[in-house]
Amino acid sequence: MDPISIYADERTKNARDDFTIDQNWDQFTPEEHGTWDILYQRQMECLPGRACDEFINGLKALNLGRGGIPDYEIINKELMKLTGWQVVAVPCLVPDDVFFEHLANRRFPAGNFIRKRNQLDYIQEPDVFHDVFGHVPMLTDSVFADYMEAYGKGGMRALGFDRLKALAALYWYTVEFGLINTPKGMRIYGAGIVSSHNESIFSLEARSPNRIHFDLERVMRTDYCIDDFQQTYFVNASFEELFRATVETDFAPLYERLNPSSDFTPTAAIESDRVYTRGTQEYSRAGGRKRGIKAV
Ligand code: HBI
Ligand code: FE
């Protein structure tokens, strides 16, 4: 995700050195709490049977449906008890090194604003609904929580190798847009999908996208689209697979052999792929969101 507004923004003027700010939960208006409720209700109509159990269990454990934007004082008590993670408020996207440092210390940075009523379907910069509804429930799962910390530590190491695009692709195709095989079928865990009504349906049921089994190096070599539905979704066998792939990989030689830019386009399917669905790519070929193409 290319940070689109990280410096010199009036929102960052009272941020601390690590870009955190106080949530000031009581500053949110009834209208803003109402926006959370609208988005929450809409997602709860489409996620049961589509989101993985770990996500649904996390939503319940943190009671994110209690009504209104969650107060971090309250949810962090529960989250800390479960996996030692906490949510910290930030005004906007933060620089990569700051972001990785937070993850490496089990702090998830959440945008301290919520989208307007005329942006319910899409926002480019992550707001509190994308970050807290989308990302935080998975942090209640101990294996995924370990993965996110390992990712943050890997990210801090990566900064020295100038291979950020590859590392961002790993985040993008797992944390943001990952699918997972479960005994009940293919399910969603990626925050970018679970926080979007249409992509929750498109990612599992549309003919257009590829669905390919996760392979760490393949994912890191694949370009991605930041402002529309994905053209390929990668599918994990388990969160243990994701965690092991990250902690068992010696990233230094991998970064050396990776090219600075992506080798594969977002629509590619290659010889070594384990393909679940070879998509038609009809949605992106027709022009996607920009051309107002109906995805589902
Ligand atoms: N900052 N607040 C915030 N949220 C993000 O998801 C984020 C970020 N900065 C950088 C960043 N993501 C990317 O580098 C990662 O997607 C790798
Ligand atoms: Fe995100």
mmCIF file of C-alpha atoms and ligand atoms in Angstrom:
data_model
loop_
_atom_site.group_PDB
_atom_site.id
_atom_site.type_symbol
_atom_site.label_atom_id
_atom_site.label_comp_id
_atom_site.label_asym_id
_atom_site.label_seq_id
_atom_site.Cartn_x
_atom_site.Cartn_y
_atom_site.Cartn_z
ATOM 1 C CA MET A 1 0.000 0.000 0.000
ATOM 2 C CA ASP A 2 1.745 3.247 -1.096
ATOM 3 C CA PRO A 3 1.348 5.678 1.794
ATOM 4 C CA ILE A 4 -0.516 8.587 0.305
ATOM 5 C CA SER A 5 -0.275 11.142 3.045
ATOM 6 C CA ILE A 6 2.376 10.506 5.612
ATOM 7 C CA TYR A 7 4.169 13.789 6.250
ATOM 8 C CA ALA A 8 3.573 17.494 6.643
ATOM 9 C CA ASP A 9 -0.112 16.851 7.009
ATOM 10 C CA GLU A 10 -1.916 19.007 9.539
ATOM 11 C CA ARG A 11 -3.257 15.787 11.046
ATOM 12 C CA THR A 12 0.255 14.721 12.094
ATOM 13 C CA LYS A 13 1.102 17.950 13.899
ATOM 14 C CA ASN A 14 0.242 16.584 17.390
ATOM 15 C CA ALA A 15 1.544 13.073 16.701
ATOM 16 C CA ARG A 16 4.259 11.651 18.928
ATOM 17 C CA ASP A 17 7.635 10.520 17.467
ATOM 18 C CA ASP A 18 6.145 7.094 16.717
ATOM 19 C CA PHE A 19 3.231 8.811 14.929
ATOM 20 C CA THR A 20 0.743 7.740 17.606
ATOM 21 C CA ILE A 21 -1.907 10.130 18.914
ATOM 22 C CA ASP A 22 -4.529 9.809 21.655
ATOM 23 C CA GLN A 23 -7.718 8.231 20.336
ATOM 24 C CA ASN A 24 -9.869 10.752 22.227
ATOM 25 C CA TRP A 25 -12.780 8.391 21.777
ATOM 26 C CA ASP A 26 -15.280 10.935 23.081
ATOM 27 C CA GLN A 27 -14.383 13.278 20.195
ATOM 28 C CA PHE A 28 -16.291 11.026 17.740
ATOM 29 C CA THR A 29 -19.738 12.355 16.831
ATOM 30 C CA PRO A 30 -23.002 10.351 16.838
ATOM 31 C CA GLU A 31 -22.879 10.598 13.023
ATOM 32 C CA GLU A 32 -19.411 8.962 13.009
ATOM 33 C CA HIS A 33 -20.500 6.242 15.431
ATOM 34 C CA GLY A 34 -23.515 5.735 13.173
ATOM 35 C CA THR A 35 -21.218 5.234 10.156
ATOM 36 C CA TRP A 36 -19.429 2.442 12.053
ATOM 37 C CA ASP A 37 -22.812 0.811 12.802
ATOM 38 C CA ILE A 38 -23.949 1.000 9.160
ATOM 39 C CA LEU A 39 -20.685 -0.579 7.954
ATOM 40 C CA TYR A 40 -20.716 -3.180 10.734
ATOM 41 C CA GLN A 41 -24.316 -4.266 10.016
ATOM 42 C CA ARG A 42 -23.633 -4.461 6.289
ATOM 43 C CA GLN A 43 -20.608 -6.679 6.804
ATOM 44 C CA MET A 44 -22.426 -8.939 9.245
ATOM 45 C CA GLU A 45 -24.948 -9.653 6.493
ATOM 46 C CA CYS A 46 -22.306 -11.035 4.126
ATOM 47 C CA LEU A 47 -19.486 -12.407 6.306
ATOM 48 C CA PRO A 48 -21.037 -15.375 8.129
ATOM 49 C CA GLY A 49 -20.129 -18.356 5.924
ATOM 50 C CA ARG A 50 -17.507 -16.308 4.043
ATOM 51 C CA ALA A 51 -15.094 -15.060 6.761
ATOM 52 C CA CYS A 52 -12.980 -17.679 8.561
ATOM 53 C CA ASP A 53 -13.983 -18.728 12.099
ATOM 54 C CA GLU A 54 -10.892 -17.041 13.584
ATOM 55 C CA PHE A 55 -12.139 -13.687 12.260
ATOM 56 C CA ILE A 56 -15.725 -14.153 13.483
ATOM 57 C CA ASN A 57 -14.504 -15.393 16.882
ATOM 58 C CA GLY A 58 -12.240 -12.331 17.144
ATOM 59 C CA LEU A 59 -15.127 -9.967 16.394
ATOM 60 C CA LYS A 60 -17.109 -11.581 19.218
ATOM 61 C CA ALA A 61 -14.197 -11.756 21.683
ATOM 62 C CA LEU A 62 -13.666 -7.987 21.310
ATOM 63 C CA ASN A 63 -17.399 -7.288 21.079
ATOM 64 C CA LEU A 64 -16.856 -4.955 18.110
ATOM 65 C CA GLY A 65 -20.598 -4.979 17.498
ATOM 66 C CA ARG A 66 -21.346 -3.277 20.830
ATOM 67 C CA GLY A 67 -22.379 -0.162 18.890
ATOM 68 C CA GLY A 68 -20.273 2.722 17.596
ATOM 69 C CA ILE A 69 -16.545 3.123 17.040
ATOM 70 C CA PRO A 70 -14.711 0.905 19.580
ATOM 71 C CA ASP A 71 -12.981 2.592 22.518
ATOM 72 C CA TYR A 72 -9.382 1.322 22.525
ATOM 73 C CA GLU A 73 -9.246 1.575 26.348
ATOM 74 C CA ILE A 74 -11.881 -1.144 26.402
ATOM 75 C CA ILE A 75 -10.872 -3.430 23.536
ATOM 76 C CA ASN A 76 -7.146 -3.293 24.361
ATOM 77 C CA LYS A 77 -7.811 -4.812 27.795
ATOM 78 C CA GLU A 78 -9.260 -7.928 26.113
ATOM 79 C CA LEU A 79 -6.798 -7.966 23.193
ATOM 80 C CA MET A 80 -3.766 -7.683 25.498
ATOM 81 C CA LYS A 81 -5.084 -10.602 27.572
ATOM 82 C CA LEU A 82 -5.587 -12.760 24.461
ATOM 83 C CA THR A 83 -2.362 -12.184 22.487
ATOM 84 C CA GLY A 84 -0.469 -9.218 23.940
ATOM 85 C CA TRP A 85 -1.472 -6.973 21.025
ATOM 86 C CA GLN A 86 -2.907 -3.503 21.336
ATOM 87 C CA VAL A 87 -4.433 -0.984 18.927
ATOM 88 C CA VAL A 88 -2.789 2.455 18.809
ATOM 89 C CA ALA A 89 -4.346 5.479 17.114
ATOM 90 C CA VAL A 90 -2.471 7.199 14.280
ATOM 91 C CA PRO A 91 -3.654 10.155 12.198
ATOM 92 C CA CYS A 92 -2.918 8.597 8.782
ATOM 93 C CA LEU A 93 -0.618 6.193 6.943
ATOM 94 C CA VAL A 94 2.744 6.199 8.692
ATOM 95 C CA PRO A 95 6.226 5.717 7.193
ATOM 96 C CA ASP A 96 7.136 2.073 6.539
ATOM 97 C CA ASP A 97 9.850 1.899 9.207
ATOM 98 C CA VAL A 98 7.435 3.266 11.835
ATOM 99 C CA PHE A 99 4.771 0.808 10.733
ATOM 100 C CA PHE A 100 7.064 -2.201 10.949
ATOM 101 C CA GLU A 101 8.391 -1.128 14.328
ATOM 102 C CA HIS A 102 4.848 -0.991 15.721
ATOM 103 C CA LEU A 103 3.998 -4.458 14.369
ATOM 104 C CA ALA A 104 7.273 -5.878 15.709
ATOM 105 C CA ASN A 105 6.153 -4.678 19.166
ATOM 106 C CA ARG A 106 2.558 -5.973 18.888
ATOM 107 C CA ARG A 107 1.025 -2.559 18.346
ATOM 108 C CA PHE A 108 -1.439 -2.206 15.464
ATOM 109 C CA PRO A 109 -1.669 1.392 14.105
ATOM 110 C CA ALA A 110 -5.294 2.317 13.330
ATOM 111 C CA GLY A 111 -6.355 5.387 11.370
ATOM 112 C CA ASN A 112 -8.137 7.675 13.852
ATOM 113 C CA PHE A 113 -10.902 8.838 11.521
ATOM 114 C CA ILE A 114 -13.894 7.245 9.798
ATOM 115 C CA ARG A 115 -15.021 7.581 6.184
ATOM 116 C CA LYS A 116 -17.866 9.897 5.199
ATOM 117 C CA ARG A 117 -21.347 8.545 4.403
ATOM 118 C CA ASN A 118 -20.686 9.096 0.677
ATOM 119 C CA GLN A 119 -17.554 6.884 0.870
ATOM 120 C CA LEU A 120 -19.140 3.787 2.360
ATOM 121 C CA ASP A 121 -18.034 1.552 -0.492
ATOM 122 C CA TYR A 122 -14.451 2.613 -0.924
ATOM 123 C CA ILE A 123 -11.710 4.674 0.666
ATOM 124 C CA GLN A 124 -8.079 4.648 -0.336
ATOM 125 C CA GLU A 125 -6.512 5.519 3.023
ATOM 126 C CA PRO A 126 -7.285 3.016 5.828
ATOM 127 C CA ASP A 127 -9.810 4.448 8.295
ATOM 128 C CA VAL A 128 -10.808 3.075 11.706
ATOM 129 C CA PHE A 129 -13.326 0.697 10.135
ATOM 130 C CA HIS A 130 -10.793 -0.842 7.756
ATOM 131 C CA ASP A 131 -8.136 -1.058 10.464
ATOM 132 C CA VAL A 132 -10.146 -2.093 13.533
ATOM 133 C CA PHE A 133 -12.988 -4.090 11.975
ATOM 134 C CA GLY A 134 -10.737 -5.449 9.190
ATOM 135 C CA HIS A 135 -7.426 -6.157 10.904
ATOM 136 C CA VAL A 136 -7.900 -6.373 14.678
ATOM 137 C CA PRO A 137 -10.148 -9.465 15.049
ATOM 138 C CA MET A 138 -7.447 -11.660 13.462
ATOM 139 C CA LEU A 139 -4.971 -10.409 16.092
ATOM 140 C CA THR A 140 -6.938 -12.406 18.683
ATOM 141 C CA ASP A 141 -5.730 -15.614 16.988
ATOM 142 C CA SER A 142 -2.413 -16.621 18.574
ATOM 143 C CA VAL A 143 -0.780 -17.954 15.383
ATOM 144 C CA PHE A 144 -1.820 -14.984 13.254
ATOM 145 C CA ALA A 145 -0.731 -12.645 16.071
ATOM 146 C CA ASP A 146 2.718 -14.309 15.970
ATOM 147 C CA TYR A 147 2.798 -13.949 12.182
ATOM 148 C CA MET A 148 2.106 -10.210 12.340
ATOM 149 C CA GLU A 149 4.929 -9.693 14.842
ATOM 150 C CA ALA A 150 7.289 -11.777 12.676
ATOM 151 C CA TYR A 151 6.218 -9.734 9.640
ATOM 152 C CA GLY A 152 7.041 -6.484 11.451
ATOM 153 C CA LYS A 153 10.486 -7.806 12.438
ATOM 154 C CA GLY A 154 11.069 -9.000 8.863
ATOM 155 C CA GLY A 155 10.034 -5.592 7.574
ATOM 156 C CA MET A 156 12.553 -3.827 9.756
ATOM 157 C CA ARG A 157 15.269 -6.131 8.389
ATOM 158 C CA ALA A 158 14.022 -5.612 4.803
ATOM 159 C CA LEU A 159 14.479 -1.875 4.923
ATOM 160 C CA GLY A 160 18.216 -2.398 4.575
ATOM 161 C CA PHE A 161 17.783 -4.395 1.358
ATOM 162 C CA ASP A 162 15.658 -1.972 -0.644
ATOM 163 C CA ARG A 163 13.140 -4.766 -1.350
ATOM 164 C CA LEU A 164 10.137 -3.069 0.179
ATOM 165 C CA LYS A 165 7.882 -3.741 -2.789
ATOM 166 C CA ALA A 166 8.348 -7.498 -2.326
ATOM 167 C CA LEU A 167 7.646 -7.242 1.377
ATOM 168 C CA ALA A 168 4.596 -5.053 0.787
ATOM 169 C CA ALA A 169 3.315 -7.680 -1.706
ATOM 170 C CA LEU A 170 3.546 -10.323 1.046
ATOM 171 C CA TYR A 171 1.465 -8.082 3.346
ATOM 172 C CA TRP A 172 -0.930 -7.244 0.549
ATOM 173 C CA TYR A 173 -1.683 -10.807 -0.568
ATOM 174 C CA THR A 174 -2.008 -12.174 2.984
ATOM 175 C CA VAL A 175 -2.892 -9.645 5.701
ATOM 176 C CA GLU A 176 -4.939 -7.483 3.320
ATOM 177 C CA PHE A 177 -6.335 -9.926 0.739
ATOM 178 C CA GLY A 178 -5.624 -13.449 1.944
ATOM 179 C CA LEU A 179 -7.971 -16.435 1.653
ATOM 180 C CA ILE A 180 -7.637 -19.692 3.584
ATOM 181 C CA ASN A 181 -8.740 -23.269 3.038
ATOM 182 C CA THR A 182 -10.811 -24.632 5.949
ATOM 183 C CA PRO A 183 -12.772 -27.878 6.511
ATOM 184 C CA LYS A 184 -15.890 -25.793 5.726
ATOM 185 C CA GLY A 185 -14.407 -24.537 2.411
ATOM 186 C CA MET A 186 -12.429 -21.533 1.214
ATOM 187 C CA ARG A 187 -12.804 -18.583 3.581
ATOM 188 C CA ILE A 188 -11.595 -14.959 3.887
ATOM 189 C CA TYR A 189 -9.116 -13.600 6.411
ATOM 190 C CA GLY A 190 -7.684 -10.515 4.616
ATOM 191 C CA ALA A 191 -8.688 -7.178 6.155
ATOM 192 C CA GLY A 192 -9.121 -5.446 2.808
ATOM 193 C CA ILE A 193 -11.719 -8.050 1.850
ATOM 194 C CA VAL A 194 -13.640 -8.424 5.136
ATOM 195 C CA SER A 195 -14.056 -4.648 5.416
ATOM 196 C CA SER A 196 -15.542 -4.441 1.891
ATOM 197 C CA HIS A 197 -19.053 -5.736 1.220
ATOM 198 C CA ASN A 198 -18.633 -6.370 -2.505
ATOM 199 C CA GLU A 199 -15.125 -7.764 -2.324
ATOM 200 C CA SER A 200 -16.259 -10.226 0.384
ATOM 201 C CA ILE A 201 -18.476 -11.752 -2.299
ATOM 202 C CA PHE A 202 -16.226 -11.165 -5.334
ATOM 203 C CA SER A 203 -13.127 -12.767 -3.746
ATOM 204 C CA LEU A 204 -14.856 -16.111 -3.158
ATOM 205 C CA GLU A 205 -17.558 -16.318 -5.796
ATOM 206 C CA ALA A 206 -16.739 -14.216 -8.880
ATOM 207 C CA ARG A 207 -15.435 -15.915 -12.060
ATOM 208 C CA SER A 208 -13.007 -13.094 -12.722
ATOM 209 C CA PRO A 209 -10.072 -13.505 -10.298
ATOM 210 C CA ASN A 210 -7.457 -16.243 -10.038
ATOM 211 C CA ARG A 211 -7.265 -18.185 -6.813
ATOM 212 C CA ILE A 212 -3.822 -19.680 -6.331
ATOM 213 C CA HIS A 213 -2.208 -21.524 -3.431
ATOM 214 C CA PHE A 214 0.119 -19.382 -1.323
ATOM 215 C CA ASP A 215 3.835 -19.590 -2.011
ATOM 216 C CA LEU A 216 5.984 -17.000 -0.228
ATOM 217 C CA GLU A 217 8.434 -16.191 -3.010
ATOM 218 C CA ARG A 218 5.741 -16.259 -5.711
ATOM 219 C CA VAL A 219 3.653 -13.780 -3.716
ATOM 220 C CA MET A 220 6.621 -11.497 -3.096
ATOM 221 C CA ARG A 221 7.358 -11.399 -6.839
ATOM 222 C CA THR A 222 3.777 -10.488 -7.794
ATOM 223 C CA ASP A 223 2.571 -6.960 -8.482
ATOM 224 C CA TYR A 224 -0.761 -5.849 -7.038
ATOM 225 C CA CYS A 225 -3.506 -3.350 -7.648
ATOM 226 C CA ILE A 226 -4.096 -0.842 -4.845
ATOM 227 C CA ASP A 227 -7.306 0.790 -6.007
ATOM 228 C CA ASP A 228 -9.575 -2.003 -7.165
ATOM 229 C CA PHE A 229 -10.558 -5.618 -6.415
ATOM 230 C CA GLN A 230 -7.668 -8.054 -6.672
ATOM 231 C CA GLN A 231 -7.117 -10.000 -9.883
ATOM 232 C CA THR A 232 -5.485 -12.838 -7.967
ATOM 233 C CA TYR A 233 -6.165 -14.084 -4.432
ATOM 234 C CA PHE A 234 -3.639 -16.321 -2.720
ATOM 235 C CA VAL A 235 -4.972 -19.126 -0.546
ATOM 236 C CA ASN A 236 -3.243 -20.440 2.580
ATOM 237 C CA ALA A 237 -3.597 -23.992 3.902
ATOM 238 C CA SER A 238 -3.432 -22.646 7.470
ATOM 239 C CA PHE A 239 -2.109 -19.736 9.526
ATOM 240 C CA GLU A 240 0.674 -22.079 10.665
ATOM 241 C CA GLU A 241 1.749 -22.358 6.999
ATOM 242 C CA LEU A 242 1.867 -18.560 6.741
ATOM 243 C CA PHE A 243 3.762 -18.181 10.025
ATOM 244 C CA ARG A 244 6.277 -20.954 9.243
ATOM 245 C CA ALA A 245 6.952 -19.577 5.751
ATOM 246 C CA THR A 246 7.825 -16.230 7.289
ATOM 247 C CA VAL A 247 9.954 -17.310 10.249
ATOM 248 C CA GLU A 248 11.707 -20.182 8.445
ATOM 249 C CA THR A 249 12.771 -18.062 5.459
ATOM 250 C CA ASP A 250 16.197 -16.488 5.521
ATOM 251 C CA PHE A 251 15.164 -13.236 3.890
ATOM 252 C CA ALA A 252 18.691 -11.976 3.140
ATOM 253 C CA PRO A 253 19.481 -14.395 0.244
ATOM 254 C CA LEU A 254 15.850 -14.144 -0.862
ATOM 255 C CA TYR A 255 16.084 -10.341 -1.123
ATOM 256 C CA GLU A 256 19.343 -10.722 -3.037
ATOM 257 C CA ARG A 257 17.713 -12.957 -5.670
ATOM 258 C CA LEU A 258 14.524 -10.943 -5.937
ATOM 259 C CA ASN A 259 14.374 -8.252 -8.604
ATOM 260 C CA PRO A 260 13.730 -4.692 -7.346
ATOM 261 C CA SER A 261 10.395 -4.642 -9.178
ATOM 262 C CA SER A 262 7.731 -7.358 -9.464
ATOM 263 C CA ASP A 263 8.239 -10.225 -11.933
ATOM 264 C CA PHE A 264 4.585 -11.182 -12.304
ATOM 265 C CA THR A 265 1.547 -9.099 -13.180
ATOM 266 C CA PRO A 266 -1.484 -9.306 -10.882
ATOM 267 C CA THR A 267 -3.342 -11.485 -13.435
ATOM 268 C CA ALA A 268 -0.513 -13.988 -14.086
ATOM 269 C CA ALA A 269 -0.753 -17.734 -13.447
ATOM 270 C CA ILE A 270 2.608 -19.502 -13.845
ATOM 271 C CA GLU A 271 3.728 -23.094 -14.462
ATOM 272 C CA SER A 272 4.589 -23.825 -10.818
ATOM 273 C CA ASP A 273 1.309 -22.397 -9.420
ATOM 274 C CA ARG A 274 -1.148 -24.658 -7.621
ATOM 275 C CA VAL A 275 -4.261 -23.104 -9.205
ATOM 276 C CA TYR A 276 -7.699 -23.424 -7.594
ATOM 277 C CA THR A 277 -9.418 -21.084 -10.082
ATOM 278 C CA ARG A 278 -7.969 -19.753 -13.350
ATOM 279 C CA GLY A 279 -10.008 -16.535 -13.482
ATOM 280 C CA THR A 280 -11.557 -15.022 -16.609
ATOM 281 C CA GLN A 281 -10.277 -11.530 -15.585
ATOM 282 C CA GLU A 282 -13.488 -10.185 -17.133
ATOM 283 C CA TYR A 283 -13.911 -7.575 -14.355
ATOM 284 C CA SER A 284 -10.482 -5.987 -14.758
ATOM 285 C CA ARG A 285 -10.516 -6.379 -18.563
ATOM 286 C CA ALA A 286 -13.802 -4.434 -18.656
ATOM 287 C CA GLY A 287 -12.123 -1.577 -16.727
ATOM 288 C CA GLY A 288 -13.174 -2.391 -13.144
ATOM 289 C CA ARG A 289 -14.150 0.285 -10.610
ATOM 290 C CA LYS A 290 -12.901 3.174 -12.778
ATOM 291 C CA ARG A 291 -15.392 2.199 -15.485
ATOM 292 C CA GLY A 292 -18.123 1.493 -12.938
ATOM 293 C CA ILE A 293 -18.145 -2.215 -13.800
ATOM 294 C CA LYS A 294 -20.438 -4.234 -11.536
ATOM 295 C CA ALA A 295 -18.247 -6.747 -9.735
ATOM 296 C CA VAL A 296 -20.936 -8.917 -8.143
HETATM 297 N N1 HBI B 1 0.520 2.956 7.889
HETATM 298 N N2 HBI B 1 -1.236 3.502 9.324
HETATM 299 C C1 HBI B 1 -0.691 2.662 8.411
HETATM 300 N N3 HBI B 1 -1.364 1.555 8.027
HETATM 301 C C2 HBI B 1 -0.844 0.696 7.112
HETATM 302 O O1 HBI B 1 -1.463 -0.315 6.784
HETATM 303 C C3 HBI B 1 0.435 0.974 6.560
HETATM 304 C C4 HBI B 1 1.094 2.120 6.983
HETATM 305 N N4 HBI B 1 2.290 2.418 6.482
HETATM 306 C C5 HBI B 1 2.994 1.573 5.562
HETATM 307 C C6 HBI B 1 2.223 0.396 5.152
HETATM 308 N N5 HBI B 1 1.011 0.119 5.645
HETATM 309 C C7 HBI B 1 2.838 -0.512 4.129
HETATM 310 O O2 HBI B 1 4.205 -0.323 4.094
HETATM 311 C C8 HBI B 1 2.562 -1.958 4.430
HETATM 312 O O3 HBI B 1 1.449 -2.251 3.648
HETATM 313 C C9 HBI B 1 3.694 -2.838 4.079
HETATM 314 FE FE FE B 2 -4.958 -2.593 5.990
#
